[in-house]
């Protein structure tokens, strides 16, 4: 959860600062991208130990398969960090 909080904090800071799309992209590249790297490692670690048919196994498999879609926001500031809004 701490990684998600840090990723969302980058977005919240950018929104509070009312930054341009160019600045948002710069912040995502410099601050969020390394956090996504840590997240990927965490998911990979879970995937190695989780049983394939349990909840964590299914979630980690899904995340790994969808990784390229998940990180589109790191290269395009127009893409929201989440579709949960």
CSV table of C-alpha atoms in Angstrom, one decimal:
chain,number,residue,atom,x,y,z
A,1,UNK,CA,0.0,0.0,0.0
A,2,UNK,CA,2.9,2.4,0.7
A,3,UNK,CA,3.9,2.3,-3.0
A,4,UNK,CA,0.4,3.2,-4.1
A,5,UNK,CA,0.3,6.0,-1.6
A,6,UNK,CA,3.5,7.4,-3.0
A,7,UNK,CA,2.3,7.1,-6.6
A,8,UNK,CA,-0.9,8.9,-5.8
A,9,UNK,CA,0.9,11.5,-3.8
A,10,UNK,CA,2.8,12.5,-7.0
A,11,UNK,CA,-0.5,12.9,-8.8
A,12,UNK,CA,-2.0,14.8,-5.9
A,13,UNK,CA,0.9,17.2,-5.7
A,14,UNK,CA,0.8,17.8,-9.5
A,15,UNK,CA,-3.0,18.5,-9.3
A,16,UNK,CA,-2.5,20.8,-6.3
A,17,UNK,CA,0.2,22.7,-8.2
A,18,UNK,CA,-2.0,22.9,-11.2
A,19,UNK,CA,0.9,21.8,-13.5
A,20,UNK,CA,0.9,21.5,-17.2
A,21,UNK,CA,0.7,18.1,-19.0
A,22,UNK,CA,4.4,18.5,-19.8
A,23,UNK,CA,5.2,19.0,-16.1
A,24,UNK,CA,3.0,16.1,-15.0
A,25,UNK,CA,4.8,13.9,-17.5
A,26,UNK,CA,8.2,15.0,-16.1
A,27,UNK,CA,7.0,14.3,-12.6
A,28,UNK,CA,5.7,10.9,-13.5
A,29,UNK,CA,9.0,10.0,-15.3
A,30,UNK,CA,11.2,11.2,-12.5
A,31,UNK,CA,9.1,10.3,-9.4
A,32,UNK,CA,6.5,7.7,-10.3
A,33,UNK,CA,8.4,5.6,-12.8
A,34,UNK,CA,10.8,4.3,-10.1
A,35,UNK,CA,7.9,3.6,-7.8
A,36,UNK,CA,6.2,1.5,-10.6
A,37,UNK,CA,9.5,-0.4,-10.9
A,38,UNK,CA,9.4,-1.2,-7.2
A,39,UNK,CA,5.7,-2.2,-7.6
A,40,UNK,CA,6.7,-4.6,-10.5
A,41,UNK,CA,9.3,-6.2,-8.3
A,42,UNK,CA,6.8,-6.6,-5.4
A,43,UNK,CA,4.2,-8.2,-7.7
A,44,UNK,CA,6.9,-10.5,-9.2
A,45,UNK,CA,7.8,-11.6,-5.7
A,46,UNK,CA,4.2,-12.3,-4.8
A,47,UNK,CA,3.8,-14.2,-8.1
A,48,UNK,CA,6.7,-16.5,-7.3
A,49,UNK,CA,5.3,-17.6,-4.0
A,50,UNK,CA,1.5,-17.5,-4.5
A,51,UNK,CA,-0.5,-20.5,-5.6
A,52,UNK,CA,-1.8,-19.9,-9.2
A,53,UNK,CA,-5.4,-20.4,-8.3
A,54,UNK,CA,-5.6,-18.4,-5.0
A,55,UNK,CA,-6.5,-14.8,-4.9
A,56,UNK,CA,-2.9,-13.5,-4.8
A,57,UNK,CA,-1.9,-15.8,-7.6
A,58,UNK,CA,-4.7,-14.7,-9.9
A,59,UNK,CA,-4.1,-11.0,-9.0
A,60,UNK,CA,-0.4,-11.2,-9.6
A,61,UNK,CA,-0.9,-13.0,-12.9
A,62,UNK,CA,-3.4,-10.4,-14.1
A,63,UNK,CA,-1.1,-7.6,-13.1
A,64,UNK,CA,1.9,-9.1,-14.9
A,65,UNK,CA,-0.2,-9.7,-18.1
A,66,UNK,CA,-1.6,-6.2,-18.0
A,67,UNK,CA,1.7,-4.4,-17.1
A,68,UNK,CA,2.1,-2.6,-20.4
A,69,UNK,CA,-1.4,-1.2,-20.1
A,70,UNK,CA,-0.9,-0.2,-16.5
A,71,UNK,CA,2.2,1.9,-17.2
A,72,UNK,CA,0.8,3.8,-20.2
A,73,UNK,CA,0.3,6.8,-17.9
A,74,UNK,CA,4.1,7.0,-17.5
A,75,UNK,CA,4.5,8.0,-21.1
A,76,UNK,CA,1.3,10.0,-21.7
A,77,UNK,CA,0.2,12.6,-19.2
A,78,UNK,CA,-3.2,12.6,-20.7
A,79,UNK,CA,-3.9,9.1,-19.4
A,80,UNK,CA,-5.1,9.2,-15.8
A,81,UNK,CA,-3.2,7.2,-13.2
A,82,UNK,CA,-6.4,5.4,-12.4
A,83,UNK,CA,-9.8,4.8,-14.0
A,84,UNK,CA,-11.5,4.6,-10.6
A,85,UNK,CA,-12.8,8.2,-10.6
